[in-house]
């Protein structure tokens, strides 16, 4: 299972750090993707980090504002979100893909992921 944490209410321009921790399995061999779903919209891929940390992907809408990294010793991946905008408001999900690879221009599609978290709400509002 995957458990997300770190969501909440933040003002525009603020920051949040989301965490994604695996239980009952090790994340070492999994790429980790972050997705988000806003009300009435499709779930979209936001960012991804390869199992070896040598590949990362960012959607154009978050490039330069979000950073993804992982700490395998803690069995956790993170999404640092800075300069948040109201458009970033959504439920954020993390997912793990065995031996998945992330590239600068692509991330594995939703169907490739083996585990999903329950989601954490991020609300950007003044």
mmCIF file of N, CA and C in Angstrom:
data_model
loop_
_atom_site.group_PDB
_atom_site.id
_atom_site.type_symbol
_atom_site.label_atom_id
_atom_site.label_comp_id
_atom_site.label_asym_id
_atom_site.label_seq_id
_atom_site.Cartn_x
_atom_site.Cartn_y
_atom_site.Cartn_z
ATOM 1 N N UNK A 1 0.828 -1.193 0.000
ATOM 2 C CA UNK A 1 0.000 0.000 0.000
ATOM 3 C C UNK A 1 0.871 1.255 0.000
ATOM 4 N N UNK A 2 0.299 2.331 -0.534
ATOM 5 C CA UNK A 2 0.949 3.634 -0.516
ATOM 6 C C UNK A 2 0.104 4.597 0.305
ATOM 7 N N UNK A 3 0.769 5.432 1.071
ATOM 8 C CA UNK A 3 0.067 6.410 1.893
ATOM 9 C C UNK A 3 0.644 7.786 1.606
ATOM 10 N N UNK A 4 -0.225 8.714 1.165
ATOM 11 C CA UNK A 4 0.193 10.092 0.935
ATOM 12 C C UNK A 4 -0.081 10.924 2.180
ATOM 13 N N UNK A 5 0.704 11.952 2.342
ATOM 14 C CA UNK A 5 0.468 12.923 3.404
ATOM 15 C C UNK A 5 1.050 14.254 2.965
ATOM 16 N N UNK A 6 0.691 15.307 3.690
ATOM 17 C CA UNK A 6 1.254 16.622 3.426
ATOM 18 C C UNK A 6 0.328 17.596 2.727
ATOM 19 N N UNK A 7 -0.856 17.146 2.346
ATOM 20 C CA UNK A 7 -1.788 18.058 1.711
ATOM 21 C C UNK A 7 -2.371 19.042 2.710
ATOM 22 N N UNK A 8 -3.132 19.991 2.180
ATOM 23 C CA UNK A 8 -3.745 20.979 3.055
ATOM 24 C C UNK A 8 -4.155 22.210 2.300
ATOM 25 N N UNK A 9 -4.465 23.250 3.068
ATOM 26 C CA UNK A 9 -4.881 24.539 2.513
ATOM 27 C C UNK A 9 -3.685 25.486 2.541
ATOM 28 N N UNK A 10 -3.406 26.122 1.419
ATOM 29 C CA UNK A 10 -2.283 27.047 1.333
ATOM 30 C C UNK A 10 -2.689 28.232 0.461
ATOM 31 N N UNK A 11 -2.117 29.379 0.747
ATOM 32 C CA UNK A 11 -2.406 30.570 -0.054
ATOM 33 C C UNK A 11 -1.641 30.533 -1.370
ATOM 34 N N UNK A 12 -2.138 31.220 -2.378
ATOM 35 C CA UNK A 12 -1.389 31.317 -3.639
ATOM 36 C C UNK A 12 0.025 31.823 -3.388
ATOM 37 N N UNK A 13 0.979 31.201 -4.059
ATOM 38 C CA UNK A 13 2.383 31.534 -3.857
ATOM 39 C C UNK A 13 3.058 30.732 -2.774
ATOM 40 N N UNK A 14 2.288 29.989 -2.015
ATOM 41 C CA UNK A 14 2.831 29.194 -0.926
ATOM 42 C C UNK A 14 3.400 27.872 -1.388
ATOM 43 N N UNK A 15 3.831 27.061 -0.404
ATOM 44 C CA UNK A 15 4.479 25.778 -0.690
ATOM 45 C C UNK A 15 3.879 24.665 0.156
ATOM 46 N N UNK A 16 3.952 23.472 -0.395
ATOM 47 C CA UNK A 16 3.609 22.263 0.335
ATOM 48 C C UNK A 16 4.567 21.163 -0.109
ATOM 49 N N UNK A 17 4.807 20.222 0.777
ATOM 50 C CA UNK A 17 5.583 19.029 0.410
ATOM 51 C C UNK A 17 4.722 17.802 0.664
ATOM 52 N N UNK A 18 4.439 17.065 -0.390
ATOM 53 C CA UNK A 18 3.692 15.822 -0.272
ATOM 54 C C UNK A 18 4.652 14.654 -0.101
ATOM 55 N N UNK A 19 4.248 13.707 0.717
ATOM 56 C CA UNK A 19 5.035 12.487 0.927
ATOM 57 C C UNK A 19 4.231 11.286 0.475
ATOM 58 N N UNK A 20 4.930 10.281 0.002
ATOM 59 C CA UNK A 20 4.318 9.023 -0.436
ATOM 60 C C UNK A 20 5.150 7.891 0.140
ATOM 61 N N UNK A 21 4.607 7.190 1.111
ATOM 62 C CA UNK A 21 5.339 6.135 1.809
ATOM 63 C C UNK A 21 4.731 4.772 1.502
ATOM 64 N N UNK A 22 5.595 3.834 1.173
ATOM 65 C CA UNK A 22 5.151 2.475 0.890
ATOM 66 C C UNK A 22 5.202 1.628 2.154
ATOM 67 N N UNK A 23 4.174 0.825 2.319
ATOM 68 C CA UNK A 23 4.188 -0.157 3.404
ATOM 69 C C UNK A 23 3.998 -1.538 2.792
ATOM 70 N N UNK A 24 4.611 -2.509 3.367
ATOM 71 C CA UNK A 24 4.505 -3.914 2.959
ATOM 72 C C UNK A 24 5.261 -4.235 1.683
ATOM 73 N N UNK A 25 5.959 -3.260 1.094
ATOM 74 C CA UNK A 25 6.862 -3.545 -0.004
ATOM 75 C C UNK A 25 7.893 -2.423 -0.063
ATOM 76 N N UNK A 26 9.008 -2.700 -0.734
ATOM 77 C CA UNK A 26 10.053 -1.689 -0.847
ATOM 78 C C UNK A 26 9.909 -0.941 -2.173
ATOM 79 N N UNK A 27 10.098 0.377 -2.081
ATOM 80 C CA UNK A 27 9.966 1.216 -3.277
ATOM 81 C C UNK A 27 11.187 1.161 -4.178
ATOM 82 N N UNK A 28 12.256 0.509 -3.737
ATOM 83 C CA UNK A 28 13.537 0.577 -4.443
ATOM 84 C C UNK A 28 13.427 0.297 -5.940
ATOM 85 N N UNK A 29 12.597 -0.645 -6.325
ATOM 86 C CA UNK A 29 12.527 -1.066 -7.731
ATOM 87 C C UNK A 29 11.333 -0.482 -8.478
ATOM 88 N N UNK A 30 10.712 0.507 -7.862
ATOM 89 C CA UNK A 30 9.528 1.105 -8.460
ATOM 90 C C UNK A 30 9.784 2.558 -8.826
ATOM 91 N N UNK A 31 9.297 2.959 -9.990
ATOM 92 C CA UNK A 31 9.202 4.388 -10.237
ATOM 93 C C UNK A 31 7.979 4.894 -9.466
ATOM 94 N N UNK A 32 7.993 6.151 -9.138
ATOM 95 C CA UNK A 32 6.874 6.762 -8.415
ATOM 96 C C UNK A 32 6.333 7.910 -9.237
ATOM 97 N N UNK A 33 5.047 7.874 -9.450
ATOM 98 C CA UNK A 33 4.376 8.952 -10.178
ATOM 99 C C UNK A 33 3.417 9.693 -9.270
ATOM 100 N N UNK A 34 3.286 10.965 -9.535
ATOM 101 C CA UNK A 34 2.277 11.781 -8.863
ATOM 102 C C UNK A 34 1.231 12.197 -9.896
ATOM 103 N N UNK A 35 -0.024 12.016 -9.543
ATOM 104 C CA UNK A 35 -1.148 12.400 -10.382
ATOM 105 C C UNK A 35 -2.044 13.333 -9.580
ATOM 106 N N UNK A 36 -2.884 14.058 -10.269
ATOM 107 C CA UNK A 36 -3.854 14.884 -9.565
ATOM 108 C C UNK A 36 -5.166 14.887 -10.326
ATOM 109 N N UNK A 37 -6.226 15.098 -9.574
ATOM 110 C CA UNK A 37 -7.552 15.148 -10.178
ATOM 111 C C UNK A 37 -8.342 16.267 -9.531
ATOM 112 N N UNK A 38 -8.712 17.231 -10.361
ATOM 113 C CA UNK A 38 -9.544 18.331 -9.924
ATOM 114 C C UNK A 38 -11.003 17.973 -10.186
ATOM 115 N N UNK A 39 -11.934 18.596 -9.476
ATOM 116 C CA UNK A 39 -13.355 18.292 -9.671
ATOM 117 C C UNK A 39 -13.776 18.447 -11.129
ATOM 118 N N UNK A 40 -14.425 17.414 -11.668
ATOM 119 C CA UNK A 40 -14.920 17.475 -13.032
ATOM 120 C C UNK A 40 -13.878 17.279 -14.106
ATOM 121 N N UNK A 41 -12.642 16.951 -13.711
ATOM 122 C CA UNK A 41 -11.564 16.788 -14.693
ATOM 123 C C UNK A 41 -10.977 15.387 -14.610
ATOM 124 N N UNK A 42 -10.276 15.022 -15.686
ATOM 125 C CA UNK A 42 -9.591 13.735 -15.722
ATOM 126 C C UNK A 42 -8.379 13.760 -14.787
ATOM 127 N N UNK A 43 -8.018 12.572 -14.311
ATOM 128 C CA UNK A 43 -6.785 12.475 -13.527
ATOM 129 C C UNK A 43 -5.606 12.653 -14.491
ATOM 130 N N UNK A 44 -4.680 13.517 -14.118
ATOM 131 C CA UNK A 44 -3.551 13.819 -14.991
ATOM 132 C C UNK A 44 -2.224 13.551 -14.295
ATOM 133 N N UNK A 45 -1.245 13.145 -15.089
ATOM 134 C CA UNK A 45 0.092 12.940 -14.557
ATOM 135 C C UNK A 45 0.789 14.265 -14.323
ATOM 136 N N UNK A 46 1.416 14.406 -13.181
ATOM 137 C CA UNK A 46 2.077 15.642 -12.791
ATOM 138 C C UNK A 46 3.594 15.491 -12.825
ATOM 139 N N UNK A 47 4.078 14.399 -12.246
ATOM 140 C CA UNK A 47 5.522 14.214 -12.142
ATOM 141 C C UNK A 47 5.829 12.745 -11.900
ATOM 142 N N UNK A 48 7.070 12.383 -12.180
ATOM 143 C CA UNK A 48 7.477 10.986 -12.067
ATOM 144 C C UNK A 48 8.969 10.931 -11.803
ATOM 145 N N UNK A 49 9.400 9.929 -11.030
ATOM 146 C CA UNK A 49 10.824 9.699 -10.818
ATOM 147 C C UNK A 49 11.106 8.216 -11.006
ATOM 148 N N UNK A 50 12.138 7.914 -11.785
ATOM 149 C CA UNK A 50 12.486 6.519 -12.065
ATOM 150 C C UNK A 50 12.953 5.802 -10.807
ATOM 151 N N UNK A 51 12.911 4.480 -10.857
ATOM 152 C CA UNK A 51 13.310 3.699 -9.683
ATOM 153 C C UNK A 51 14.766 3.960 -9.325
ATOM 154 N N UNK A 52 15.600 4.298 -10.315
ATOM 155 C CA UNK A 52 17.011 4.579 -10.063
ATOM 156 C C UNK A 52 17.281 6.060 -9.850
ATOM 157 N N UNK A 53 16.246 6.877 -9.849
ATOM 158 C CA UNK A 53 16.354 8.334 -9.681
ATOM 159 C C UNK A 53 17.101 9.022 -10.815
ATOM 160 N N UNK A 54 17.368 8.320 -11.908
ATOM 161 C CA UNK A 54 18.113 8.960 -12.990
ATOM 162 C C UNK A 54 17.206 9.549 -14.055
ATOM 163 N N UNK A 55 15.907 9.489 -13.840
ATOM 164 C CA UNK A 55 14.978 10.084 -14.785
ATOM 165 C C UNK A 55 13.831 10.736 -14.043
ATOM 166 N N UNK A 56 13.497 11.940 -14.473
ATOM 167 C CA UNK A 56 12.344 12.630 -13.895
ATOM 168 C C UNK A 56 11.517 13.256 -15.002
ATOM 169 N N UNK A 57 10.254 13.432 -14.698
ATOM 170 C CA UNK A 57 9.319 14.058 -15.642
ATOM 171 C C UNK A 57 8.468 15.067 -14.875
ATOM 172 N N UNK A 58 8.194 16.194 -15.546
ATOM 173 C CA UNK A 58 7.271 17.197 -15.013
ATOM 174 C C UNK A 58 6.318 17.625 -16.122
ATOM 175 N N UNK A 59 5.059 17.697 -15.788
ATOM 176 C CA UNK A 59 4.094 18.268 -16.728
ATOM 177 C C UNK A 59 4.422 19.740 -16.942
ATOM 178 N N UNK A 60 4.113 20.232 -18.114
ATOM 179 C CA UNK A 60 4.415 21.637 -18.424
ATOM 180 C C UNK A 60 3.793 22.593 -17.402
ATOM 181 N N UNK A 61 2.638 22.230 -16.890
ATOM 182 C CA UNK A 61 1.927 23.120 -15.976
ATOM 183 C C UNK A 61 2.629 23.288 -14.627
ATOM 184 N N UNK A 62 3.565 22.382 -14.310
ATOM 185 C CA UNK A 62 4.231 22.464 -13.002
ATOM 186 C C UNK A 62 5.741 22.625 -13.133
ATOM 187 N N UNK A 63 6.242 22.579 -14.349
ATOM 188 C CA UNK A 63 7.689 22.657 -14.572
ATOM 189 C C UNK A 63 8.237 23.952 -13.988
ATOM 190 N N UNK A 64 9.336 23.832 -13.245
ATOM 191 C CA UNK A 64 9.955 24.988 -12.623
ATOM 192 C C UNK A 64 9.384 25.350 -11.268
ATOM 193 N N UNK A 65 8.252 24.724 -10.897
ATOM 194 C CA UNK A 65 7.626 25.011 -9.591
ATOM 195 C C UNK A 65 7.624 23.796 -8.678
ATOM 196 N N UNK A 66 7.517 22.604 -9.258
ATOM 197 C CA UNK A 66 7.461 21.354 -8.482
ATOM 198 C C UNK A 66 8.774 20.604 -8.642
ATOM 199 N N UNK A 67 9.161 19.879 -7.583
ATOM 200 C CA UNK A 67 10.343 19.018 -7.629
ATOM 201 C C UNK A 67 9.993 17.668 -7.033
ATOM 202 N N UNK A 68 10.450 16.603 -7.691
ATOM 203 C CA UNK A 68 10.208 15.255 -7.186
ATOM 204 C C UNK A 68 11.536 14.639 -6.759
ATOM 205 N N UNK A 69 11.537 13.952 -5.637
ATOM 206 C CA UNK A 69 12.726 13.246 -5.197
ATOM 207 C C UNK A 69 12.310 12.085 -4.310
ATOM 208 N N UNK A 70 13.255 11.238 -3.992
ATOM 209 C CA UNK A 70 12.930 10.047 -3.212
ATOM 210 C C UNK A 70 14.047 9.751 -2.225
ATOM 211 N N UNK A 71 13.684 9.086 -1.151
ATOM 212 C CA UNK A 71 14.638 8.629 -0.154
ATOM 213 C C UNK A 71 14.331 7.151 0.072
ATOM 214 N N UNK A 72 15.079 6.295 -0.604
ATOM 215 C CA UNK A 72 14.780 4.871 -0.523
ATOM 216 C C UNK A 72 15.010 4.316 0.876
ATOM 217 N N UNK A 73 15.909 4.938 1.634
ATOM 218 C CA UNK A 73 16.140 4.474 3.005
ATOM 219 C C UNK A 73 14.881 4.646 3.852
ATOM 220 N N UNK A 74 14.066 5.641 3.484
ATOM 221 C CA UNK A 74 12.815 5.879 4.208
ATOM 222 C C UNK A 74 11.610 5.297 3.476
ATOM 223 N N UNK A 75 11.892 4.645 2.331
ATOM 224 C CA UNK A 75 10.807 4.042 1.540
ATOM 225 C C UNK A 75 9.741 5.067 1.158
ATOM 226 N N UNK A 76 10.224 6.270 0.848
ATOM 227 C CA UNK A 76 9.328 7.411 0.636
ATOM 228 C C UNK A 76 9.763 8.228 -0.569
ATOM 229 N N UNK A 77 8.778 8.719 -1.291
ATOM 230 C CA UNK A 77 9.005 9.691 -2.357
ATOM 231 C C UNK A 77 8.271 10.978 -1.989
ATOM 232 N N UNK A 78 8.763 12.083 -2.549
ATOM 233 C CA UNK A 78 8.242 13.391 -2.175
ATOM 234 C C UNK A 78 7.925 14.219 -3.421
ATOM 235 N N UNK A 79 6.980 15.125 -3.254
ATOM 236 C CA UNK A 79 6.706 16.131 -4.280
ATOM 237 C C UNK A 79 6.723 17.486 -3.591
ATOM 238 N N UNK A 80 7.764 18.249 -3.853
ATOM 239 C CA UNK A 80 7.869 19.602 -3.326
ATOM 240 C C UNK A 80 7.151 20.543 -4.276
ATOM 241 N N UNK A 81 6.174 21.264 -3.771
ATOM 242 C CA UNK A 81 5.367 22.142 -4.607
ATOM 243 C C UNK A 81 5.540 23.582 -4.127
ATOM 244 N N UNK A 82 6.120 24.416 -4.961
ATOM 245 C CA UNK A 82 6.347 25.832 -4.656
ATOM 246 C C UNK A 82 5.540 26.709 -5.598
ATOM 247 N N UNK A 83 5.422 27.966 -5.239
ATOM 248 C CA UNK A 83 4.700 28.940 -6.072
ATOM 249 C C UNK A 83 3.338 28.398 -6.493
ATOM 250 N N UNK A 84 2.611 27.882 -5.534
ATOM 251 C CA UNK A 84 1.332 27.243 -5.842
ATOM 252 C C UNK A 84 0.314 28.239 -6.370
ATOM 253 N N UNK A 85 -0.523 27.744 -7.277
ATOM 254 C CA UNK A 85 -1.564 28.542 -7.898
ATOM 255 C C UNK A 85 -2.919 27.892 -7.612
ATOM 256 N N UNK A 86 -3.969 28.645 -7.812
ATOM 257 C CA UNK A 86 -5.313 28.106 -7.591
ATOM 258 C C UNK A 86 -5.572 26.914 -8.518
ATOM 259 N N UNK A 87 -4.977 26.923 -9.703
ATOM 260 C CA UNK A 87 -5.149 25.817 -10.648
ATOM 261 C C UNK A 87 -4.523 24.518 -10.158
ATOM 262 N N UNK A 88 -3.696 24.587 -9.132
ATOM 263 C CA UNK A 88 -3.088 23.375 -8.586
ATOM 264 C C UNK A 88 -4.018 22.663 -7.608
ATOM 265 N N UNK A 89 -5.147 23.266 -7.300
ATOM 266 C CA UNK A 89 -6.103 22.652 -6.385
ATOM 267 C C UNK A 89 -6.620 21.341 -6.964
ATOM 268 N N UNK A 90 -6.461 20.272 -6.200
ATOM 269 C CA UNK A 90 -6.853 18.942 -6.677
ATOM 270 C C UNK A 90 -6.582 17.929 -5.563
ATOM 271 N N UNK A 91 -7.067 16.723 -5.774
ATOM 272 C CA UNK A 91 -6.629 15.588 -4.964
ATOM 273 C C UNK A 91 -5.391 15.010 -5.644
ATOM 274 N N UNK A 92 -4.335 14.856 -4.880
ATOM 275 C CA UNK A 92 -3.067 14.347 -5.405
ATOM 276 C C UNK A 92 -2.892 12.892 -4.981
ATOM 277 N N UNK A 93 -2.525 12.081 -5.960
ATOM 278 C CA UNK A 93 -2.309 10.662 -5.739
ATOM 279 C C UNK A 93 -0.879 10.289 -6.106
ATOM 280 N N UNK A 94 -0.283 9.400 -5.326
ATOM 281 C CA UNK A 94 0.973 8.817 -5.768
ATOM 282 C C UNK A 94 0.715 7.378 -6.199
ATOM 283 N N UNK A 95 1.599 6.886 -7.053
ATOM 284 C CA UNK A 95 1.462 5.546 -7.585
ATOM 285 C C UNK A 95 2.849 4.959 -7.844
ATOM 286 N N UNK A 96 2.960 3.635 -7.778
ATOM 287 C CA UNK A 96 4.248 2.966 -7.949
ATOM 288 C C UNK A 96 4.180 1.979 -9.106
ATOM 289 N N UNK A 97 5.203 2.023 -9.965
ATOM 290 C CA UNK A 97 5.275 1.199 -11.175
ATOM 291 C C UNK A 97 6.573 0.393 -11.142
ATOM 292 N N UNK A 98 6.458 -0.939 -11.055
ATOM 293 C CA UNK A 98 7.640 -1.790 -10.960
ATOM 294 C C UNK A 98 8.541 -1.615 -12.174
ATOM 295 N N UNK A 99 9.775 -1.236 -11.921
ATOM 296 C CA UNK A 99 10.802 -0.996 -12.943
ATOM 297 C C UNK A 99 10.385 0.050 -13.973
ATOM 298 N N UNK A 100 9.459 0.893 -13.604
ATOM 299 C CA UNK A 100 9.034 1.935 -14.523
ATOM 300 C C UNK A 100 10.125 2.960 -14.768
ATOM 301 N N UNK A 101 10.114 3.561 -15.950
ATOM 302 C CA UNK A 101 11.099 4.569 -16.298
ATOM 303 C C UNK A 101 10.401 5.884 -16.604
ATOM 304 N N UNK A 102 10.990 6.938 -16.131
ATOM 305 C CA UNK A 102 10.478 8.280 -16.372
ATOM 306 C C UNK A 102 11.494 9.022 -17.222
ATOM 307 N N UNK A 103 10.990 9.767 -18.174
ATOM 308 C CA UNK A 103 11.865 10.526 -19.056
ATOM 309 C C UNK A 103 11.433 11.976 -19.055
ATOM 310 N N UNK A 104 12.301 12.809 -19.542
ATOM 311 C CA UNK A 104 12.033 14.244 -19.502
ATOM 312 C C UNK A 104 10.737 14.594 -20.227
ATOM 313 N N UNK A 105 10.378 13.785 -21.240
ATOM 314 C CA UNK A 105 9.210 14.127 -22.038
ATOM 315 C C UNK A 105 8.039 13.157 -21.847
ATOM 316 N N UNK A 106 8.167 12.202 -20.909
ATOM 317 C CA UNK A 106 7.070 11.252 -20.737
ATOM 318 C C UNK A 106 7.149 10.546 -19.385
ATOM 319 N N UNK A 107 6.020 10.045 -18.951
ATOM 320 C CA UNK A 107 5.942 9.207 -17.763
ATOM 321 C C UNK A 107 5.046 8.025 -18.091
ATOM 322 N N UNK A 108 5.182 6.919 -17.369
ATOM 323 C CA UNK A 108 4.334 5.765 -17.661
ATOM 324 C C UNK A 108 2.858 6.129 -17.540
ATOM 325 N N UNK A 109 1.998 5.544 -18.399
ATOM 326 C CA UNK A 109 0.565 5.833 -18.317
ATOM 327 C C UNK A 109 -0.059 5.240 -17.063
ATOM 328 N N UNK A 110 -1.223 5.715 -16.706
ATOM 329 C CA UNK A 110 -1.884 5.285 -15.478
ATOM 330 C C UNK A 110 -2.016 3.771 -15.376
ATOM 331 N N UNK A 111 -2.267 3.095 -16.500
ATOM 332 C CA UNK A 111 -2.532 1.651 -16.473
ATOM 333 C C UNK A 111 -1.299 0.844 -16.062
ATOM 334 N N UNK A 112 -0.113 1.445 -16.121
ATOM 335 C CA UNK A 112 1.115 0.713 -15.805
ATOM 336 C C UNK A 112 1.391 0.627 -14.303
ATOM 337 N N UNK A 113 0.707 1.428 -13.514
ATOM 338 C CA UNK A 113 1.042 1.506 -12.099
ATOM 339 C C UNK A 113 0.423 0.352 -11.317
ATOM 340 N N UNK A 114 1.215 -0.190 -10.399
ATOM 341 C CA UNK A 114 0.800 -1.378 -9.650
ATOM 342 C C UNK A 114 0.123 -1.047 -8.322
ATOM 343 N N UNK A 115 0.521 0.049 -7.728
ATOM 344 C CA UNK A 115 -0.036 0.461 -6.434
ATOM 345 C C UNK A 115 -0.436 1.933 -6.507
ATOM 346 N N UNK A 116 -1.509 2.253 -5.791
ATOM 347 C CA UNK A 116 -2.012 3.630 -5.714
ATOM 348 C C UNK A 116 -2.277 3.988 -4.262
ATOM 349 N N UNK A 117 -2.038 5.254 -3.941
ATOM 350 C CA UNK A 117 -2.434 5.752 -2.642
ATOM 351 C C UNK A 117 -3.878 6.210 -2.651
ATOM 352 N N UNK A 118 -4.343 6.634 -1.491
ATOM 353 C CA UNK A 118 -5.756 7.016 -1.346
ATOM 354 C C UNK A 118 -6.007 8.470 -1.722
ATOM 355 N N UNK A 119 -4.939 9.238 -1.880
ATOM 356 C CA UNK A 119 -5.083 10.634 -2.262
ATOM 357 C C UNK A 119 -5.017 11.586 -1.084
ATOM 358 N N UNK A 120 -4.512 12.772 -1.357
ATOM 359 C CA UNK A 120 -4.472 13.831 -0.349
ATOM 360 C C UNK A 120 -4.911 15.136 -1.010
ATOM 361 N N UNK A 121 -5.760 15.881 -0.316
ATOM 362 C CA UNK A 121 -6.345 17.100 -0.892
ATOM 363 C C UNK A 121 -5.363 18.257 -0.768
ATOM 364 N N UNK A 122 -5.178 18.966 -1.865
ATOM 365 C CA UNK A 122 -4.420 20.212 -1.884
ATOM 366 C C UNK A 122 -5.360 21.312 -2.353
ATOM 367 N N UNK A 123 -5.506 22.334 -1.532
ATOM 368 C CA UNK A 123 -6.373 23.461 -1.862
ATOM 369 C C UNK A 123 -5.549 24.738 -1.802
ATOM 370 N N UNK A 124 -5.515 25.449 -2.910
ATOM 371 C CA UNK A 124 -4.782 26.709 -2.985
ATOM 372 C C UNK A 124 -5.815 27.826 -3.094
ATOM 373 N N UNK A 125 -5.891 28.607 -2.042
ATOM 374 C CA UNK A 125 -6.922 29.644 -1.990
ATOM 375 C C UNK A 125 -6.533 30.708 -0.983
ATOM 376 N N UNK A 126 -6.948 31.938 -1.283
ATOM 377 C CA UNK A 126 -6.717 33.019 -0.325
ATOM 378 C C UNK A 126 -7.923 33.191 0.585
#
